[in-house]
């Protein structure tokens, strides 16, 4: 197909007004859908934070906090291009290519390859998104390629701390240092998003195995009634993607998550409840269940907002013991984060965040014992959208 109009490079225009800015901040950049605009757009986000951090995968009995500069306190830094073409009759062709970046060093991706026993390759260049699709207001949208998982979309679209994988309790408990496999985006996937009908919309996703084991499947149903929003997501992962550095398990897993939020104006309250089932592998099957829940809130004040979130992951099942120096085998993990986000303009904000991480882990050597550990993370940062 050829363009009926020449392609032009455009910059995204932010929403105007403090109320719109607060709403944009509370929404997750990874899930927000841009307003239809013809041509090609350059977009992205830079987030730089400095402070002392414990491991995002959970504290262990001997861990010490590390002082560093990070490329993501409230959001992971990224840049990308996206565009669309009007094909006539209401049909639109769409695409997006976006890449994570580490602006403290200039390197691409979120991290380098993870060694054994995880054995996850480093992020490819367009690991955030690389898809092309078609949409129509009557029949919805179909996308093909590397696409944000529906479970991650469910988590970040109803979360006061958005898509933060450094300070959001929900994201840390579910996706980072978690028994969940599959990461936050699925390669080799086809996703269908239905049109909105009476506030209700649904999505289904399928990711082909491509010689990496069995296929992945997911579904999500969401309802928007103004101040009240709720959604339910489910996924089954039968392989561990070889190309994403946030995958922390090579096992088959199934998970579900219910999300809800209510805007009391000005206070907005969010909550999640879910479960992760670690099913092991074909040669070593398991059935270990982890229950995850969290609550979070955003409270506008002045030209900014207070943020707070608390989340817990527990298992009543037997988890394999690990050495005391490993942040795994958690019987329980609890996270509390508080902070303030101050808007300097419609695109730029500064923030301060404090997080407390507590774990109870079954450790080696034999006989296995339960060891409690805790750590504190603190950061000041700046986030800029373009």
Short mmCIF file of C-alpha atoms in Angstrom, two decimals:
data_model
loop_
_atom_site.label_atom_id
_atom_site.label_comp_id
_atom_site.label_asym_id
_atom_site.label_seq_id
_atom_site.Cartn_x
_atom_site.Cartn_y
_atom_site.Cartn_z
CA UNK A 1 0.00 0.00 0.00
CA UNK A 2 1.13 3.53 -0.71
CA UNK A 3 0.48 6.69 1.22
CA UNK A 4 -2.09 9.09 -0.15
CA UNK A 5 -0.29 11.86 1.75
CA UNK A 6 3.43 12.47 2.32
CA UNK A 7 4.70 11.21 5.67
CA UNK A 8 5.60 14.01 8.09
CA UNK A 9 7.51 13.95 11.35
CA UNK A 10 5.47 15.39 14.23
CA UNK A 11 5.95 15.94 17.94
CA UNK A 12 3.22 14.79 20.32
CA UNK A 13 1.24 17.62 21.87
CA UNK A 14 0.57 17.18 25.61
CA UNK A 15 -2.85 17.68 27.16
CA UNK A 16 -3.40 21.14 28.57
CA UNK A 17 -4.22 22.05 32.14
CA UNK A 18 -3.12 20.70 35.49
CA UNK A 19 -6.07 18.34 35.76
CA UNK A 20 -5.23 16.75 32.42
CA UNK A 21 -1.58 16.53 33.43
CA UNK A 22 -2.42 14.77 36.68
CA UNK A 23 -4.59 12.30 34.80
CA UNK A 24 -1.78 11.68 32.32
CA UNK A 25 0.70 11.08 35.12
CA UNK A 26 -1.55 8.59 36.88
CA UNK A 27 -2.02 6.71 33.62
CA UNK A 28 0.77 4.42 32.44
CA UNK A 29 2.72 5.63 29.38
CA UNK A 30 3.12 2.06 28.09
CA UNK A 31 -0.64 1.55 27.80
CA UNK A 32 -1.91 4.98 26.78
CA UNK A 33 -3.26 5.09 23.22
CA UNK A 34 -2.42 8.27 21.29
CA UNK A 35 -5.15 10.34 19.64
CA UNK A 36 -5.37 9.49 15.93
CA UNK A 37 -3.04 11.69 13.92
CA UNK A 38 -1.89 11.10 10.36
CA UNK A 39 1.76 10.70 9.51
CA UNK A 40 4.66 9.63 11.72
CA UNK A 41 5.26 10.77 15.28
CA UNK A 42 8.42 10.80 17.37
CA UNK A 43 7.65 10.22 21.05
CA UNK A 44 9.29 9.05 24.24
CA UNK A 45 10.10 9.57 27.88
CA UNK A 46 13.30 10.16 29.84
CA UNK A 47 13.36 9.35 33.55
CA UNK A 48 16.52 9.79 35.63
CA UNK A 49 16.64 8.95 39.34
CA UNK A 50 19.51 9.10 41.85
CA UNK A 51 19.48 7.39 45.22
CA UNK A 52 20.08 4.17 47.16
CA UNK A 53 18.36 1.04 45.93
CA UNK A 54 17.87 -2.54 47.04
CA UNK A 55 17.44 -5.26 44.43
CA UNK A 56 14.14 -5.06 42.51
CA UNK A 57 13.93 -8.86 42.75
CA UNK A 58 13.64 -8.67 46.56
CA UNK A 59 16.03 -8.31 49.47
CA UNK A 60 17.97 -11.29 50.78
CA UNK A 61 19.54 -11.99 54.16
CA UNK A 62 22.90 -10.42 53.26
CA UNK A 63 22.01 -7.67 50.82
CA UNK A 64 23.26 -4.11 51.05
CA UNK A 65 21.66 -1.09 49.39
CA UNK A 66 23.57 0.35 46.40
CA UNK A 67 23.94 4.04 45.55
CA UNK A 68 23.46 4.65 41.84
CA UNK A 69 21.80 6.61 39.06
CA UNK A 70 18.89 4.80 37.42
CA UNK A 71 17.07 5.36 34.13
CA UNK A 72 13.66 4.83 35.65
CA UNK A 73 12.12 5.70 38.99
CA UNK A 74 8.54 6.36 37.92
CA UNK A 75 8.90 5.03 34.36
CA UNK A 76 11.45 3.14 32.31
CA UNK A 77 13.06 5.48 29.78
CA UNK A 78 12.23 4.84 26.11
CA UNK A 79 11.87 6.43 22.70
CA UNK A 80 9.95 5.43 19.62
CA UNK A 81 8.17 6.25 16.41
CA UNK A 82 4.57 5.47 15.52
CA UNK A 83 2.26 6.36 12.72
CA UNK A 84 -0.93 5.68 10.86
CA UNK A 85 -2.47 5.92 7.41
CA UNK A 86 -6.13 6.44 6.54
CA UNK A 87 -7.09 3.62 4.19
CA UNK A 88 -10.65 4.86 3.63
CA UNK A 89 -13.98 3.54 4.85
CA UNK A 90 -12.94 4.08 8.47
CA UNK A 91 -10.02 1.63 8.25
CA UNK A 92 -6.62 2.77 9.50
CA UNK A 93 -3.19 1.18 9.23
CA UNK A 94 -1.06 1.58 12.38
CA UNK A 95 2.47 0.81 13.52
CA UNK A 96 4.77 1.37 16.48
CA UNK A 97 8.48 0.82 17.04
CA UNK A 98 9.82 1.75 20.48
CA UNK A 99 12.98 0.93 22.39
CA UNK A 100 13.95 1.03 26.05
CA UNK A 101 17.09 2.98 26.91
CA UNK A 102 19.44 3.47 29.82
CA UNK A 103 20.03 7.20 29.75
CA UNK A 104 22.61 7.01 32.56
CA UNK A 105 24.96 5.24 30.12
CA UNK A 106 23.37 5.59 26.68
CA UNK A 107 22.92 1.83 26.29
CA UNK A 108 19.83 0.37 24.70
CA UNK A 109 17.41 -1.90 26.57
CA UNK A 110 16.73 -2.17 30.29
CA UNK A 111 19.59 -4.50 31.20
CA UNK A 112 22.10 -6.89 29.75
CA UNK A 113 21.67 -10.65 29.49
CA UNK A 114 20.86 -12.45 32.74
CA UNK A 115 23.16 -15.40 33.56
CA UNK A 116 22.21 -18.93 34.66
CA UNK A 117 19.93 -20.13 36.10
CA UNK A 118 17.72 -17.49 34.45
CA UNK A 119 19.42 -17.57 31.04
CA UNK A 120 17.47 -14.65 29.56
CA UNK A 121 19.01 -12.79 26.64
CA UNK A 122 19.46 -9.02 26.69
CA UNK A 123 16.70 -6.80 25.34
CA UNK A 124 16.66 -6.51 21.55
CA UNK A 125 16.56 -2.95 20.25
CA UNK A 126 12.78 -2.62 19.84
CA UNK A 127 11.87 -4.78 22.85
CA UNK A 128 9.26 -2.33 24.14
CA UNK A 129 7.10 -2.56 21.01
CA UNK A 130 7.42 -3.56 17.37
CA UNK A 131 4.06 -4.11 15.72
CA UNK A 132 1.86 -3.24 12.76
CA UNK A 133 -1.92 -3.44 12.61
CA UNK A 134 -5.31 -2.37 11.29
CA UNK A 135 -8.17 -0.65 13.14
CA UNK A 136 -11.79 0.26 12.47
CA UNK A 137 -14.27 1.97 14.85
CA UNK A 138 -16.86 -0.77 14.26
CA UNK A 139 -14.77 -3.95 14.47
CA UNK A 140 -11.79 -2.93 16.64
CA UNK A 141 -8.06 -3.32 16.20
CA UNK A 142 -5.69 -6.14 15.26
CA UNK A 143 -1.93 -5.91 15.89
CA UNK A 144 0.87 -8.31 15.00
CA UNK A 145 4.43 -8.35 16.42
CA UNK A 146 6.02 -7.62 19.81
CA UNK A 147 3.26 -6.17 22.03
CA UNK A 148 2.79 -5.27 25.72
CA UNK A 149 1.23 -8.22 27.55
CA UNK A 150 -2.41 -7.88 28.64
CA UNK A 151 -1.52 -8.69 32.25
CA UNK A 152 1.04 -5.87 32.39
CA UNK A 153 -1.48 -3.54 30.73
CA UNK A 154 -3.99 -4.49 33.41
CA UNK A 155 -1.49 -3.72 36.19
CA UNK A 156 -0.24 -0.35 34.96
CA UNK A 157 -3.58 1.10 33.85
CA UNK A 158 -5.00 0.96 37.39
CA UNK A 159 -2.02 1.86 39.55
CA UNK A 160 -1.04 5.14 41.20
CA UNK A 161 2.62 4.41 40.38
CA UNK A 162 1.83 3.50 36.77
CA UNK A 163 4.44 1.42 34.99
CA UNK A 164 7.26 1.89 37.49
CA UNK A 165 9.27 -1.31 37.88
CA UNK A 166 11.48 0.28 40.54
CA UNK A 167 8.98 1.57 43.11
CA UNK A 168 5.53 0.20 42.27
CA UNK A 169 4.77 -2.64 44.74
CA UNK A 170 2.37 -4.33 42.33
CA UNK A 171 4.84 -4.42 39.44
CA UNK A 172 7.70 -5.58 41.64
CA UNK A 173 5.60 -8.34 43.20
CA UNK A 174 4.13 -9.52 39.90
CA UNK A 175 6.73 -8.99 37.18
CA UNK A 176 10.17 -8.31 38.69
CA UNK A 177 11.79 -10.95 40.87
CA UNK A 178 8.58 -12.94 40.63
CA UNK A 179 7.70 -16.58 39.85
CA UNK A 180 5.77 -15.26 36.84
CA UNK A 181 7.22 -16.02 33.41
CA UNK A 182 6.53 -14.18 30.18
CA UNK A 183 7.79 -10.71 31.05
CA UNK A 184 5.94 -7.48 30.21
CA UNK A 185 5.79 -7.90 26.42
CA UNK A 186 5.25 -10.89 24.15
CA UNK A 187 7.11 -11.47 20.92
CA UNK A 188 5.51 -13.34 17.99
CA UNK A 189 2.04 -12.26 19.11
CA UNK A 190 -1.32 -11.39 17.59
CA UNK A 191 -3.63 -9.16 19.68
CA UNK A 192 -7.26 -8.22 19.03
CA UNK A 193 -8.82 -5.24 20.88
CA UNK A 194 -12.59 -4.86 20.60
CA UNK A 195 -14.32 -1.48 20.18
CA UNK A 196 -15.85 0.09 23.29
CA UNK A 197 -19.53 -0.73 23.76
CA UNK A 198 -21.40 0.80 26.74
CA UNK A 199 -18.08 1.23 28.55
CA UNK A 200 -17.07 -2.40 27.99
CA UNK A 201 -14.08 -3.54 25.95
CA UNK A 202 -12.12 -6.77 25.60
CA UNK A 203 -8.79 -8.04 24.28
CA UNK A 204 -7.37 -11.44 23.43
CA UNK A 205 -3.72 -12.29 22.70
CA UNK A 206 -1.88 -15.28 21.28
CA UNK A 207 1.89 -15.64 21.02
CA UNK A 208 3.31 -18.38 18.78
CA UNK A 209 6.00 -20.61 20.26
CA UNK A 210 8.59 -20.10 17.48
CA UNK A 211 10.55 -23.13 18.75
CA UNK A 212 10.60 -21.81 22.33
CA UNK A 213 8.14 -24.30 23.82
CA UNK A 214 4.36 -24.10 23.87
CA UNK A 215 2.35 -20.96 22.91
CA UNK A 216 1.13 -18.16 25.19
CA UNK A 217 -2.49 -17.02 25.48
CA UNK A 218 -4.20 -14.16 27.34
CA UNK A 219 -7.51 -12.33 27.64
CA UNK A 220 -8.66 -9.11 29.30
CA UNK A 221 -12.07 -7.53 29.92
CA UNK A 222 -12.39 -3.91 31.06
CA UNK A 223 -15.33 -1.69 32.08
CA UNK A 224 -15.29 2.11 32.38
CA UNK A 225 -18.15 3.90 34.15
CA UNK A 226 -16.69 7.36 34.67
CA UNK A 227 -15.31 7.55 38.20
CA UNK A 228 -15.32 3.75 38.50
CA UNK A 229 -13.14 1.44 36.42
CA UNK A 230 -12.59 -2.30 36.70
CA UNK A 231 -10.84 -4.99 34.64
CA UNK A 232 -9.92 -8.67 34.75
CA UNK A 233 -6.92 -10.25 32.99
CA UNK A 234 -5.80 -13.88 32.60
CA UNK A 235 -2.75 -15.39 30.95
CA UNK A 236 -1.11 -18.76 30.37
CA UNK A 237 2.62 -18.84 29.56
CA UNK A 238 4.11 -22.11 28.33
CA UNK A 239 7.53 -20.77 27.47
CA UNK A 240 9.99 -18.18 28.70
CA UNK A 241 10.75 -15.57 26.02
CA UNK A 242 14.40 -15.72 25.03
CA UNK A 243 14.54 -12.02 24.21
CA UNK A 244 13.38 -10.08 27.26
CA UNK A 245 15.48 -9.26 30.29
CA UNK A 246 12.51 -9.01 32.67
CA UNK A 247 11.64 -12.70 32.44
CA UNK A 248 12.74 -14.28 35.71
CA UNK A 249 11.41 -17.83 35.41
CA UNK A 250 11.83 -20.54 32.79
CA UNK A 251 8.75 -22.37 34.10
CA UNK A 252 5.23 -22.61 32.76
CA UNK A 253 2.90 -20.27 34.65
CA UNK A 254 -0.71 -19.20 34.76
CA UNK A 255 -1.94 -16.00 36.33
CA UNK A 256 -5.03 -13.86 36.77
CA UNK A 257 -5.50 -10.35 38.10
CA UNK A 258 -8.54 -8.24 38.97
CA UNK A 259 -8.14 -4.45 39.08
CA UNK A 260 -10.44 -1.64 40.18
CA UNK A 261 -10.21 2.10 40.75
CA UNK A 262 -12.50 4.88 41.92
CA UNK A 263 -12.00 8.61 41.62
CA UNK A 264 -13.35 10.30 44.75
CA UNK A 265 -12.18 13.69 43.39
CA UNK A 266 -9.58 14.63 44.37
CA UNK A 267 -8.43 11.34 45.93
CA UNK A 268 -8.15 8.43 43.50
CA UNK A 269 -7.95 4.91 44.93
CA UNK A 270 -6.69 1.77 43.14
CA UNK A 271 -6.61 -1.92 44.05
CA UNK A 272 -5.60 -5.30 42.64
CA UNK A 273 -6.11 -8.92 43.58
CA UNK A 274 -4.53 -11.86 41.74
CA UNK A 275 -2.75 -15.18 41.72
CA UNK A 276 0.30 -16.69 40.03
CA UNK A 277 0.58 -20.45 39.60
CA UNK A 278 4.08 -21.82 39.00
CA UNK A 279 3.50 -25.03 37.01
CA UNK A 280 7.15 -26.00 36.67
CA UNK A 281 8.33 -27.68 33.46
CA UNK A 282 7.37 -30.82 31.55
CA UNK A 283 10.26 -32.72 33.14
CA UNK A 284 9.74 -31.23 36.63
CA UNK A 285 6.08 -30.24 37.11
CA UNK A 286 5.04 -28.11 40.07
CA UNK A 287 1.88 -26.47 41.39
CA UNK A 288 2.87 -23.60 43.67
CA UNK A 289 0.36 -20.76 44.08
CA UNK A 290 1.26 -17.17 44.97
CA UNK A 291 -1.42 -14.69 46.00
CA UNK A 292 -0.80 -11.02 45.19
CA UNK A 293 -2.77 -7.94 46.29
CA UNK A 294 -2.15 -4.23 46.53
CA UNK A 295 -3.78 -0.86 47.18
CA UNK A 296 -2.49 2.53 45.99
CA UNK A 297 -3.65 6.13 45.86
CA UNK A 298 -2.96 9.46 44.24
CA UNK A 299 -3.86 12.70 46.04
CA UNK A 300 -3.37 15.98 44.11
CA UNK A 301 -1.91 18.81 46.17
CA UNK A 302 -0.73 22.12 44.82
CA UNK A 303 1.04 21.60 41.49
CA UNK A 304 1.72 17.96 42.23
CA UNK A 305 0.37 14.87 43.94
CA UNK A 306 1.11 12.55 46.83
CA UNK A 307 1.57 8.89 45.95
CA UNK A 308 1.31 5.84 48.20
CA UNK A 309 1.12 2.09 47.56
CA UNK A 310 1.26 -1.12 49.58
CA UNK A 311 1.42 -4.65 48.19
CA UNK A 312 1.84 -8.23 49.45
CA UNK A 313 2.72 -11.55 47.82
CA UNK A 314 2.21 -14.73 49.89
CA UNK A 315 2.32 -18.47 49.28
CA UNK A 316 0.96 -21.18 51.53
CA UNK A 317 2.66 -23.83 49.40
CA UNK A 318 6.15 -25.23 49.72
CA UNK A 319 8.68 -23.26 47.72
CA UNK A 320 12.18 -24.56 47.02
CA UNK A 321 14.82 -23.29 49.48
CA UNK A 322 17.60 -21.06 48.17
CA UNK A 323 20.97 -19.83 49.48
CA UNK A 324 20.76 -16.89 51.89
CA UNK A 325 22.45 -14.67 49.28
CA UNK A 326 19.67 -15.23 46.71
CA UNK A 327 16.55 -13.06 46.60
CA UNK A 328 14.16 -15.91 45.89
CA UNK A 329 12.15 -18.67 47.48
CA UNK A 330 9.97 -16.01 49.11
CA UNK A 331 7.25 -17.34 51.35
CA UNK A 332 6.11 -13.72 51.62
CA UNK A 333 7.14 -10.30 50.33
CA UNK A 334 5.70 -6.94 51.43
CA UNK A 335 6.37 -3.55 49.83
CA UNK A 336 5.40 -0.04 50.91
CA UNK A 337 6.11 3.06 48.77
CA UNK A 338 5.34 6.72 49.47
CA UNK A 339 6.35 9.80 47.54
CA UNK A 340 5.53 13.15 46.00
CA UNK A 341 5.44 14.03 42.30
CA UNK A 342 5.75 17.76 41.47
CA UNK A 343 4.86 19.14 38.02
CA UNK A 344 7.24 21.74 36.63
CA UNK A 345 5.35 21.98 33.34
CA UNK A 346 2.92 20.00 31.23
CA UNK A 347 5.72 17.62 30.21
CA UNK A 348 8.26 17.72 33.03
CA UNK A 349 8.06 16.70 36.68
CA UNK A 350 10.38 16.04 39.60
CA UNK A 351 9.70 13.46 42.30
CA UNK A 352 10.93 11.92 45.53
CA UNK A 353 10.14 8.29 46.46
CA UNK A 354 10.79 6.07 49.48
CA UNK A 355 10.18 2.32 49.55
CA UNK A 356 10.43 -0.38 52.22
CA UNK A 357 10.85 -4.01 51.10
CA UNK A 358 10.39 -6.96 53.51
CA UNK A 359 10.81 -10.64 52.65
CA UNK A 360 10.52 -13.99 54.40
CA UNK A 361 12.56 -16.63 52.58
CA UNK A 362 13.11 -20.36 52.97
CA UNK A 363 16.89 -20.72 52.75
CA UNK A 364 19.62 -23.34 52.56
CA UNK A 365 21.63 -25.12 53.95
CA UNK A 366 19.55 -28.00 55.26
CA UNK A 367 17.42 -28.07 57.18
CA UNK A 368 15.66 -25.16 55.43
CA UNK A 369 14.95 -22.20 57.70
CA UNK A 370 12.82 -19.08 57.30
CA UNK A 371 14.88 -15.89 57.30
CA UNK A 372 13.42 -12.39 57.39
CA UNK A 373 15.15 -9.54 55.59
CA UNK A 374 14.34 -5.92 54.82
CA UNK A 375 15.73 -3.07 52.79
CA UNK A 376 14.97 0.56 52.01
CA UNK A 377 15.16 2.33 48.65
CA UNK A 378 15.17 6.10 48.22
CA UNK A 379 15.38 8.23 45.09
CA UNK A 380 14.91 11.73 43.74
CA UNK A 381 14.30 12.02 40.01
CA UNK A 382 13.05 13.91 37.00
CA UNK A 383 10.72 12.65 34.25
CA UNK A 384 10.26 14.37 30.89
CA UNK A 385 7.91 13.39 28.06
CA UNK A 386 8.34 14.39 24.43
#
